[in-house]
Protein backbone atom coordinates (compact mmCIF):
# COMPACT_ATOMS: atom_id res chain seq x y z
CA UNK A 1 0.00 0.00 0.00
CA UNK A 2 0.79 3.64 0.09
CA UNK A 3 1.81 4.93 3.55
CA UNK A 4 1.90 8.57 2.49
CA UNK A 5 -1.72 9.47 3.44
CA UNK A 6 -1.32 7.87 6.86
CA UNK A 7 2.04 9.56 7.47
CA UNK A 8 0.66 12.96 6.51
CA UNK A 9 -2.47 12.58 8.66
CA UNK A 10 -0.48 11.25 11.63
CA UNK A 11 2.04 14.08 11.42
CA UNK A 12 -0.61 16.75 10.94
CA UNK A 13 -2.40 15.35 13.99
CA UNK A 14 0.79 15.73 16.02
CA UNK A 15 1.27 19.28 14.73
CA UNK A 16 -2.33 20.07 15.66
CA UNK A 17 -1.77 18.77 19.18
CA UNK A 18 1.23 21.08 19.56
CA UNK A 19 -0.86 23.90 18.11
CA UNK A 20 -3.67 23.23 20.57
CA UNK A 21 -1.23 23.65 23.44
CA UNK A 22 -0.24 27.01 21.93
CA UNK A 23 -3.90 27.94 21.99
CA UNK A 24 -4.30 26.88 25.62
CA UNK A 25 -1.16 28.38 27.16
CA UNK A 26 -0.11 30.90 24.52
CA UNK A 27 2.57 30.55 21.85
CA UNK A 28 5.39 32.21 23.78
CA UNK A 29 4.84 30.14 26.93
CA UNK A 30 4.56 26.97 24.85
CA UNK A 31 7.83 27.80 23.06
CA UNK A 32 9.52 28.47 26.42
CA UNK A 33 8.22 25.13 27.72
CA UNK A 34 9.47 23.34 24.59
CA UNK A 35 12.95 24.80 24.88
CA UNK A 36 13.40 24.68 28.65
CA UNK A 37 16.07 22.52 30.24
CA UNK A 38 15.77 18.83 29.53
CA UNK A 39 12.85 19.33 27.11
CA UNK A 40 14.88 21.16 24.46
CA UNK A 41 16.50 18.10 22.90
CA UNK A 42 13.39 15.85 22.85
CA UNK A 43 11.26 18.71 21.47
CA UNK A 44 13.82 19.49 18.77
CA UNK A 45 14.07 15.83 17.74
CA UNK A 46 10.26 15.51 17.75
CA UNK A 47 9.72 18.57 15.56
CA UNK A 48 12.58 17.58 13.26
CA UNK A 49 11.12 14.10 12.77
CA UNK A 50 7.71 15.56 11.95
CA UNK A 51 9.31 17.79 9.31
CA UNK A 52 11.35 14.86 7.94
CA UNK A 53 8.20 12.72 7.70
CA UNK A 54 6.40 15.40 5.70
CA UNK A 55 9.47 15.96 3.51
CA UNK A 56 9.77 12.26 2.67
CA UNK A 57 6.01 11.97 2.08
CA UNK A 58 5.99 14.79 -0.46
CA UNK A 59 9.33 14.13 -2.18
CA UNK A 60 8.80 12.83 -5.70
CA UNK A 61 12.41 11.72 -6.34
CA UNK A 62 12.05 8.48 -4.36
CA UNK A 63 11.00 5.06 -5.55
CA UNK A 64 7.98 3.48 -3.87
CA UNK A 65 10.14 1.12 -1.78
CA UNK A 66 12.46 3.94 -0.67
CA UNK A 67 9.47 6.08 0.31
CA UNK A 68 7.84 3.25 2.29
CA UNK A 69 11.04 2.43 4.19
CA UNK A 70 11.84 6.09 4.94
CA UNK A 71 8.28 6.90 6.02
CA UNK A 72 8.14 3.91 8.36
CA UNK A 73 11.51 4.90 9.81
CA UNK A 74 10.47 8.52 10.24
CA UNK A 75 7.18 7.53 11.87
CA UNK A 76 8.95 5.16 14.26
CA UNK A 77 11.45 7.85 15.24
CA UNK A 78 8.62 10.36 15.54
CA UNK A 79 6.81 8.07 18.02
CA UNK A 80 10.01 7.49 20.01
CA UNK A 81 10.67 11.25 20.10
CA UNK A 82 7.08 11.87 21.22
CA UNK A 83 7.45 9.37 24.07
CA UNK A 84 10.76 10.99 25.04
CA UNK A 85 9.12 14.43 24.97
CA UNK A 86 6.16 13.25 27.08
CA UNK A 87 8.55 11.69 29.60
CA UNK A 88 10.17 15.11 30.01
CA UNK A 89 6.95 16.33 31.66
CA UNK A 90 6.83 13.49 34.22
CA UNK A 91 8.99 14.02 37.31
CA UNK A 92 11.99 11.68 37.04
CA UNK A 93 10.52 10.40 33.76
CA UNK A 94 13.75 10.79 31.83
CA UNK A 95 15.99 9.51 34.62
CA UNK A 96 16.17 6.03 33.09
CA UNK A 97 16.92 7.34 29.61
CA UNK A 98 20.26 8.97 30.39
The first five atom37 places (N, CA, C, CB, O) and aatype in JSON, in Angstrom:
{
  "aatype": [20, 20, 20, 20, 20, 20, 20, 20, 20, 20, 20, 20, 20, 20, 20, 20, 20, 20, 20, 20, 20, 20, 20, 20, 20, 20, 20, 20, 20, 20, 20, 20, 20, 20, 20, 20, 20, 20, 20, 20, 20, 20, 20, 20, 20, 20, 20, 20, 20, 20, 20, 20, 20, 20, 20, 20, 20, 20, 20, 20, 20, 20, 20, 20, 20, 20, 20, 20, 20, 20, 20, 20, 20, 20, 20, 20, 20, 20, 20, 20, 20, 20, 20, 20, 20, 20, 20, 20, 20, 20, 20, 20, 20, 20, 20, 20, 20, 20],
  "atom_mask": [
    [1, 1, 1, 1, 1],
    [1, 1, 1, 1, 1],
    [1, 1, 1, 1, 1],
    [1, 1, 1, 1, 1],
    [1, 1, 1, 1, 1],
    [1, 1, 1, 1, 1],
    [1, 1, 1, 1, 1],
    [1, 1, 1, 1, 1],
    [1, 1, 1, 1, 1],
    [1, 1, 1, 1, 1],
    [1, 1, 1, 1, 1],
    [1, 1, 1, 1, 1],
    [1, 1, 1, 1, 1],
    [1, 1, 1, 1, 1],
    [1, 1, 1, 1, 1],
    [1, 1, 1, 1, 1],
    [1, 1, 1, 1, 1],
    [1, 1, 1, 1, 1],
    [1, 1, 1, 1, 1],
    [1, 1, 1, 1, 1],
    [1, 1, 1, 1, 1],
    [1, 1, 1, 1, 1],
    [1, 1, 1, 1, 1],
    [1, 1, 1, 1, 1],
    [1, 1, 1, 1, 1],
    [1, 1, 1, 1, 1],
    [1, 1, 1, 1, 1],
    [1, 1, 1, 1, 1],
    [1, 1, 1, 1, 1],
    [1, 1, 1, 1, 1],
    [1, 1, 1, 1, 1],
    [1, 1, 1, 1, 1],
    [1, 1, 1, 1, 1],
    [1, 1, 1, 1, 1],
    [1, 1, 1, 1, 1],
    [1, 1, 1, 1, 1],
    [1, 1, 1, 1, 1],
    [1, 1, 1, 1, 1],
    [1, 1, 1, 1, 1],
    [1, 1, 1, 1, 1],
    [1, 1, 1, 1, 1],
    [1, 1, 1, 1, 1],
    [1, 1, 1, 1, 1],
    [1, 1, 1, 1, 1],
    [1, 1, 1, 1, 1],
    [1, 1, 1, 1, 1],
    [1, 1, 1, 1, 1],
    [1, 1, 1, 1, 1],
    [1, 1, 1, 1, 1],
    [1, 1, 1, 1, 1],
    [1, 1, 1, 1, 1],
    [1, 1, 1, 1, 1],
    [1, 1, 1, 1, 1],
    [1, 1, 1, 1, 1],
    [1, 1, 1, 1, 1],
    [1, 1, 1, 1, 1],
    [1, 1, 1, 1, 1],
    [1, 1, 1, 1, 1],
    [1, 1, 1, 1, 1],
    [1, 1, 1, 1, 1],
    [1, 1, 1, 1, 1],
    [1, 1, 1, 1, 1],
    [1, 1, 1, 1, 1],
    [1, 1, 1, 1, 1],
    [1, 1, 1, 1, 1],
    [1, 1, 1, 1, 1],
    [1, 1, 1, 1, 1],
    [1, 1, 1, 1, 1],
    [1, 1, 1, 1, 1],
    [1, 1, 1, 1, 1],
    [1, 1, 1, 1, 1],
    [1, 1, 1, 1, 1],
    [1, 1, 1, 1, 1],
    [1, 1, 1, 1, 1],
    [1, 1, 1, 1, 1],
    [1, 1, 1, 1, 1],
    [1, 1, 1, 1, 1],
    [1, 1, 1, 1, 1],
    [1, 1, 1, 1, 1],
    [1, 1, 1, 1, 1],
    [1, 1, 1, 1, 1],
    [1, 1, 1, 1, 1],
    [1, 1, 1, 1, 1],
    [1, 1, 1, 1, 1],
    [1, 1, 1, 1, 1],
    [1, 1, 1, 1, 1],
    [1, 1, 1, 1, 1],
    [1, 1, 1, 1, 1],
    [1, 1, 1, 1, 1],
    [1, 1, 1, 1, 1],
    [1, 1, 1, 1, 1],
    [1, 1, 1, 1, 1],
    [1, 1, 1, 1, 1],
    [1, 1, 1, 1, 1],
    [1, 1, 1, 1, 1],
    [1, 1, 1, 1, 1],
    [1, 1, 1, 1, 1],
    [1, 1, 1, 1, 1]
  ],
  "atom_positions": [
    [[0.8, -1.19, 0.0], [0.0, 0.0, 0.0], [0.84, 1.26, 0.0], [-0.91, -0.01, 1.17], [2.07, 1.23, -0.09]],
    [[0.16, 2.33, 0.1], [0.79, 3.64, 0.09], [0.7, 4.26, 1.49], [0.13, 4.57, -0.97], [-0.39, 4.61, 1.94]],
    [[1.85, 4.39, 2.19], [1.81, 4.93, 3.55], [1.75, 6.45, 3.62], [3.0, 4.44, 4.31], [1.64, 7.01, 4.71]],
    [[1.83, 7.11, 2.49], [1.9, 8.57, 2.49], [0.67, 9.22, 3.13], [2.06, 9.08, 1.08], [0.84, 10.11, 3.96]],
    [[-0.57, 8.83, 2.79], [-1.72, 9.47, 3.44], [-1.72, 9.29, 4.96], [-3.0, 8.93, 2.86], [-2.05, 10.23, 5.69]],
    [[-1.37, 8.09, 5.42], [-1.32, 7.87, 6.86], [-0.24, 8.74, 7.51], [-1.06, 6.4, 7.16], [-0.49, 9.36, 8.54]],
    [[0.94, 8.78, 6.9], [2.04, 9.56, 7.47], [1.69, 11.04, 7.55], [3.31, 9.37, 6.63], [2.0, 11.71, 8.53]],
    [[1.04, 11.55, 6.52], [0.66, 12.96, 6.51], [-0.4, 13.23, 7.57], [0.14, 13.38, 5.11], [-0.29, 14.2, 8.32]],
    [[-1.41, 12.38, 7.65], [-2.47, 12.58, 8.66], [-1.92, 12.44, 10.08], [-3.61, 11.57, 8.45], [-2.27, 13.23, 10.95]],
    [[-1.07, 11.46, 10.32], [-0.48, 11.25, 11.63], [0.36, 12.46, 12.04], [0.37, 9.97, 11.64], [0.27, 12.93, 13.17]],
    [[1.17, 12.94, 11.13], [2.04, 14.08, 11.42], [1.23, 15.35, 11.6], [3.08, 14.27, 10.31], [1.52, 16.15, 12.5]],
    [[0.24, 15.56, 10.77], [-0.61, 16.75, 10.94], [-1.37, 16.7, 12.26], [-1.6, 16.88, 9.77], [-1.59, 17.73, 12.89]],
    [[-1.77, 15.5, 12.69], [-2.4, 15.35, 13.99], [-1.46, 15.75, 15.13], [-2.86, 13.93, 14.18], [-1.87, 16.4, 16.08]],
    [[-0.19, 15.35, 15.01], [0.79, 15.73, 16.02], [1.04, 17.24, 16.0], [2.1, 14.99, 15.8], [1.18, 17.86, 17.06]],
    [[1.1, 17.83, 14.82], [1.27, 19.28, 14.73], [0.06, 20.01, 15.31], [1.48, 19.7, 13.27], [0.22, 21.04, 15.97]],
    [[-1.13, 19.47, 15.08], [-2.33, 20.07, 15.66], [-2.34, 19.97, 17.19], [-3.58, 19.4, 15.1], [-2.81, 20.89, 17.86]],
    [[-1.82, 18.89, 17.73], [-1.77, 18.77, 19.18], [-0.8, 19.79, 19.77], [-1.35, 17.36, 19.6], [-1.07, 20.37, 20.82]],
    [[0.32, 20.02, 19.1], [1.23, 21.08, 19.56], [0.58, 22.45, 19.41], [2.56, 21.04, 18.78], [0.73, 23.31, 20.27]],
    [[-0.15, 22.64, 18.32], [-0.86, 23.9, 18.11], [-1.96, 24.13, 19.13], [-1.45, 23.93, 16.73], [-2.2, 25.27, 19.53]],
    [[-2.61, 23.07, 19.57], [-3.67, 23.23, 20.57], [-3.08, 23.67, 21.91], [-4.46, 21.94, 20.75], [-3.71, 24.42, 22.65]],
    [[-1.88, 23.2, 22.21], [-1.23, 23.65, 23.44], [-0.87, 25.14, 23.33], [0.04, 22.81, 23.73], [-0.93, 25.87, 24.31]],
    [[-0.49, 25.57, 22.14], [-0.24, 27.01, 21.93], [-1.51, 27.81, 22.18], [0.29, 27.27, 20.5], [-1.45, 28.91, 22.73]],
    [[-2.63, 27.27, 21.78], [-3.9, 27.94, 21.99], [-4.24, 28.01, 23.48], [-5.02, 27.23, 21.23], [-4.75, 29.02, 23.96]],
    [[-3.95, 26.93, 24.21], [-4.3, 26.88, 25.62], [-3.39, 27.72, 26.51], [-4.26, 25.46, 26.09], [-3.87, 28.41, 27.41]],
    [[-2.09, 27.68, 26.27], [-1.16, 28.38, 27.16], [-0.5, 29.59, 26.51], [-0.09, 27.43, 27.62], [0.2, 30.35, 27.19]],
    [[-0.72, 29.79, 25.23], [-0.11, 30.9, 24.52], [1.15, 30.44, 23.81], [0.2, 32.05, 25.48], [1.87, 29.58, 24.31]],
    [[1.43, 31.01, 22.64], [2.57, 30.55, 21.85], [3.93, 30.79, 22.51], [2.55, 31.22, 20.52], [4.82, 29.94, 22.42]],
    [[4.1, 31.93, 23.16], [5.39, 32.21, 23.78], [5.67, 31.27, 24.96], [5.46, 33.67, 24.24], [6.78, 30.77, 25.11]],
    [[4.65, 31.04, 25.78], [4.84, 30.14, 26.93], [5.07, 28.71, 26.44], [3.61, 30.19, 27.87], [5.9, 27.99, 27.0]],
    [[4.36, 28.3, 25.4], [4.56, 26.97, 24.85], [5.98, 26.84, 24.3], [3.53, 26.68, 23.74], [6.63, 25.82, 24.52]],
    [[6.46, 27.85, 23.59], [7.83, 27.8, 23.06], [8.85, 27.74, 24.2], [8.1, 29.02, 22.15], [9.82, 27.0, 24.13]],
    [[8.62, 28.53, 25.26], [9.52, 28.47, 26.42], [9.5, 27.09, 27.07], [9.14, 29.55, 27.45], [10.54, 26.58, 27.47]],
    [[8.31, 26.49, 27.17], [8.22, 25.13, 27.72], [8.94, 24.12, 26.84], [6.76, 24.73, 27.88], [9.61, 23.22, 27.34]],
    [[8.8, 24.27, 25.52], [9.47, 23.34, 24.59], [10.98, 23.42, 24.72], [9.06, 23.65, 23.16], [11.65, 22.39, 24.64]],
    [[11.5, 24.6, 24.9], [12.95, 24.8, 24.88], [13.58, 24.94, 26.26], [13.27, 26.01, 24.07], [14.7, 25.42, 26.38]],
    [[12.86, 24.54, 27.3], [13.4, 24.68, 28.65], [14.13, 23.42, 29.08], [12.28, 25.01, 29.64], [13.61, 22.31, 28.94]],
    [[15.31, 23.59, 29.6], [16.07, 22.52, 30.24], [16.15, 21.22, 29.47], [15.5, 22.24, 31.54], [16.64, 21.18, 28.34]],
    [[15.66, 20.16, 30.1], [15.77, 18.83, 29.53], [14.75, 18.58, 28.43], [15.62, 17.79, 30.61], [14.78, 17.52, 27.8]],
    [[13.84, 19.51, 28.18], [12.85, 19.33, 27.11], [13.35, 19.81, 25.76], [11.57, 20.07, 27.46], [12.75, 19.47, 24.74]],
    [[14.42, 20.57, 25.72], [14.88, 21.16, 24.46], [15.27, 20.09, 23.44], [16.06, 22.09, 24.72], [14.84, 20.16, 22.29]],
    [[16.06, 19.13, 23.84], [16.5, 18.1, 22.9], [15.35, 17.21, 22.43], [17.59, 17.24, 23.53], [15.21, 17.0, 21.23]],
    [[14.51, 16.67, 23.34], [13.39, 15.85, 22.85], [12.43, 16.64, 21.95], [12.61, 15.28, 24.02], [11.94, 16.11, 20.96]],
    [[12.17, 17.9, 22.29], [11.26, 18.71, 21.47], [11.86, 18.97, 20.1], [10.95, 20.04, 22.17], [11.15, 18.92, 19.09]],
    [[13.16, 19.24, 20.05], [13.82, 19.49, 18.77], [13.8, 18.24, 17.9], [15.26, 19.96, 18.99], [13.53, 18.32, 16.7]],
    [[14.1, 17.09, 18.5], [14.07, 15.83, 17.74], [12.65, 15.54, 17.25], [14.59, 14.66, 18.61], [12.47, 15.13, 16.11]],
    [[11.67, 15.76, 18.1], [10.26, 15.51, 17.75], [9.82, 16.38, 16.57], [9.35, 15.78, 18.96], [9.24, 15.87, 15.61]],
    [[10.1, 17.66, 16.64], [9.72, 18.57, 15.56], [10.49, 18.26, 14.28], [9.96, 20.05, 15.98], [9.94, 18.31, 13.19]],
    [[11.77, 17.93, 14.43], [12.58, 17.58, 13.26], [12.05, 16.32, 12.59], [14.05, 17.37, 13.67], [12.0, 16.25, 11.36]],
    [[11.64, 15.33, 13.37], [11.12, 14.1, 12.77], [9.78, 14.33, 12.1], [10.99, 13.02, 13.83], [9.47, 13.69, 11.09]],
    [[8.97, 15.23, 12.63], [7.71, 15.56, 11.95], [8.0, 16.21, 10.6], [6.84, 16.5, 12.81], [7.37, 15.88, 9.6]],
    [[8.96, 17.13, 10.57], [9.31, 17.79, 9.31], [9.92, 16.79, 8.33], [10.3, 18.94, 9.56], [9.63, 16.85, 7.13]],
    [[10.76, 15.88, 8.82], [11.35, 14.86, 7.94], [10.28, 13.94, 7.37], [12.39, 14.03, 8.71], [10.34, 13.56, 6.2]],
    [[9.29, 13.58, 8.18], [8.2, 12.72, 7.7], [7.45, 13.4, 6.57], [7.24, 12.37, 8.86], [7.18, 12.79, 5.54]],
    [[7.12, 14.67, 6.76], [6.4, 15.4, 5.7], [7.27, 15.56, 4.46], [5.95, 16.78, 6.2], [6.78, 15.46, 3.33]],
    [[8.56, 15.82, 4.65], [9.47, 15.96, 3.51], [9.53, 14.68, 2.69], [10.89, 16.35, 3.99], [9.42, 14.7, 1.46]],
    [[9.7, 13.55, 3.38], [9.77, 12.26, 2.67], [8.44, 11.96, 2.0], [10.14, 11.12, 3.64], [8.42, 11.44, 0.88]],
    [[7.33, 12.27, 2.65], [6.01, 11.97, 2.08], [5.76, 12.74, 0.8], [4.92, 12.28, 3.09], [5.1, 12.24, -0.11]],
    [[6.28, 13.96, 0.71], [5.99, 14.79, -0.46], [7.13, 14.85, -1.47], [5.67, 16.17, -0.01], [7.01, 15.54, -2.49]],
    [[8.23, 14.15, -1.23], [9.33, 14.13, -2.18], [8.99, 13.18, -3.33], [10.66, 13.7, -1.49], [8.58, 12.04, -3.1]],
    [[9.16, 13.65, -4.54], [8.8, 12.83, -5.7], [10.01, 12.09, -6.3], [8.16, 13.69, -6.77], [9.85, 11.32, -7.24]],
    [[11.2, 12.32, -5.77], [12.41, 11.72, -6.34], [12.68, 10.31, -5.81], [13.59, 12.59, -6.05], [13.69, 9.7, -6.19]],
    [[11.82, 9.78, -4.97], [12.05, 8.48, -4.36], [11.23, 7.4, -5.05], [11.72, 8.52, -2.88], [10.14, 7.65, -5.55]],
    [[11.79, 6.18, -5.07], [11.0, 5.06, -5.55], [9.98, 4.7, -4.47], [11.91, 3.83, -5.89], [10.06, 5.17, -3.34]],
    [[9.02, 3.86, -4.83], [7.98, 3.48, -3.87], [8.59, 2.78, -2.65], [6.94, 2.57, -4.55], [8.21, 3.07, -1.52]],
    [[9.52, 1.86, -2.88], [10.14, 1.12, -1.78], [10.93, 2.07, -0.87], [11.05, 0.01, -2.33], [10.85, 1.98, 0.35]],
    [[11.7, 2.97, -1.47], [12.46, 3.94, -0.67], [11.51, 4.8, 0.19], [13.32, 4.85, -1.58], [11.77, 5.04, 1.37]],
    [[10.43, 5.24, -0.42], [9.47, 6.08, 0.31], [8.85, 5.31, 1.47], [8.37, 6.58, -0.64], [8.72, 5.85, 2.57]],
    [[8.46, 4.06, 1.24], [7.84, 3.25, 2.29], [8.81, 3.06, 3.45], [7.38, 1.88, 1.73], [8.44, 3.25, 4.61]],
    [[10.04, 2.68, 3.15], [11.04, 2.43, 4.19], [11.34, 3.71, 4.97], [12.34, 1.87, 3.57], [11.39, 3.69, 6.2]],
    [[11.53, 4.82, 4.27], [11.84, 6.09, 4.94], [10.66, 6.59, 5.77], [12.24, 7.14, 3.91], [10.86, 7.12, 6.86]],
    [[9.45, 6.45, 5.26], [8.28, 6.9, 6.02], [8.1, 6.07, 7.28], [7.01, 6.83, 5.15], [7.83, 6.61, 8.35]],
    [[8.26, 4.76, 7.17], [8.14, 3.91, 8.36], [9.21, 4.26, 9.38], [8.24, 2.41, 7.98], [8.94, 4.33, 10.57]],
    [[10.44, 4.49, 8.9], [11.51, 4.9, 9.81], [11.24, 6.23, 10.47], [12.81, 4.96, 9.06], [11.45, 6.39, 11.67]],
    [[10.78, 7.2, 9.68], [10.47, 8.52, 10.24], [9.33, 8.46, 11.24], [10.11, 9.5, 9.12], [9.38, 9.12, 12.28]],
    [[8.3, 7.66, 10.94], [7.18, 7.53, 11.87], [7.61, 6.84, 13.17], [6.04, 6.75, 11.22], [7.17, 7.22, 14.25]],
    [[8.46, 5.83, 13.06], [8.95, 5.16, 14.26], [9.76, 6.12, 15.12], [9.8, 3.92, 13.89], [9.57, 6.18, 16.34]],
    [[10.65, 6.87, 14.5], [11.45, 7.85, 15.24], [10.58, 8.97, 15.79], [12.55, 8.43, 14.35], [10.86, 9.51, 16.86]],
    [[9.55, 9.33, 15.07], [8.62, 10.36, 15.54], [7.9, 9.87, 16.81], [7.58, 10.72, 14.44], [7.74, 10.64, 17.75]],
    [[7.48, 8.62, 16.84], [6.81, 8.07, 18.02], [7.77, 7.97, 19.2], [6.23, 6.69, 17.71], [7.39, 8.28, 20.33]],
    [[9.0, 7.56, 18.95], [10.01, 7.49, 20.01], [10.29, 8.89, 20.55], [11.32, 6.84, 19.49], [10.39, 9.08, 21.76]],
    [[10.42, 9.87, 19.66], [10.67, 11.25, 20.1], [9.48, 11.8, 20.88], [10.97, 12.15, 18.89], [9.67, 12.55, 21.84]],
    [[8.27, 11.43, 20.48], [7.08, 11.87, 21.22], [7.08, 11.28, 22.62], [5.79, 11.48, 20.47], [6.79, 11.98, 23.59]],
    [[7.39, 10.0, 22.74], [7.45, 9.37, 24.07], [8.53, 10.03, 24.93], [7.74, 7.85, 23.94], [8.32, 10.27, 26.12]],
    [[9.67, 10.33, 24.33], [10.76, 10.99, 25.04], [10.31, 12.38, 25.5], [12.02, 11.1, 24.14], [10.6, 12.79, 26.62]],
    [[9.62, 13.09, 24.63], [9.12, 14.43, 24.97], [8.08, 14.36, 26.09], [8.5, 15.09, 23.73], [8.12, 15.17, 27.01]],
    [[7.17, 13.4, 26.03], [6.16, 13.25, 27.08], [6.82, 12.9, 28.41], [5.13, 12.17, 26.69], [6.41, 13.4, 29.46]],
    [[7.84, 12.04, 28.38], [8.55, 11.69, 29.6], [9.23, 12.89, 30.25], [9.58, 10.63, 29.31], [9.49, 12.89, 31.45]],
    [[9.53, 13.92, 29.45], [10.17, 15.11, 30.01], [9.22, 15.89, 30.92], [10.68, 16.01, 28.89], [9.67, 16.72, 31.71]],
    [[7.93, 15.65, 30.81], [6.95, 16.33, 31.66], [6.65, 15.56, 32.95], [5.67, 16.54, 30.88], [6.04, 16.11, 33.86]],
    [[7.06, 14.31, 33.03], [6.83, 13.49, 34.22], [8.04, 13.62, 35.12], [6.56, 11.99, 33.83], [9.17, 13.44, 34.67]],
    [[7.84, 13.93, 36.41], [8.99, 14.02, 37.31], [9.78, 12.71, 37.33], [8.52, 14.36, 38.74], [9.22, 11.64, 37.52]],
    [[11.06, 12.81, 37.12], [11.99, 11.68, 37.04], [11.67, 10.76, 35.87], [11.97, 10.89, 38.35], [12.13, 9.62, 35.85]],
    [[10.89, 11.24, 34.9], [10.52, 10.4, 33.76], [11.67, 10.08, 32.84], [9.43, 11.07, 32.98], [11.72, 9.01, 32.24]],
    [[12.61, 11.01, 32.71], [13.75, 10.79, 31.83], [14.95, 10.2, 32.56], [14.15, 12.09, 31.18], [15.98, 9.96, 31.93]],
    [[14.83, 9.96, 33.84], [15.99, 9.51, 34.62], [16.54, 8.18, 34.14], [15.62, 9.41, 36.08], [17.73, 7.93, 34.28]],
    [[15.7, 7.33, 33.58], [16.17, 6.03, 33.09], [16.67, 6.1, 31.65], [15.06, 5.01, 33.19], [17.23, 5.12, 31.15]],
    [[16.49, 7.21, 30.99], [16.92, 7.34, 29.61], [18.37, 7.78, 29.48], [16.03, 8.3, 28.89], [19.01, 7.52, 28.46]],
    [[18.89, 8.45, 30.48], [20.26, 8.97, 30.39], [21.23, 8.11, 31.13], [20.34, 10.38, 30.91], [22.42, 8.4, 31.15]]
  ]
}
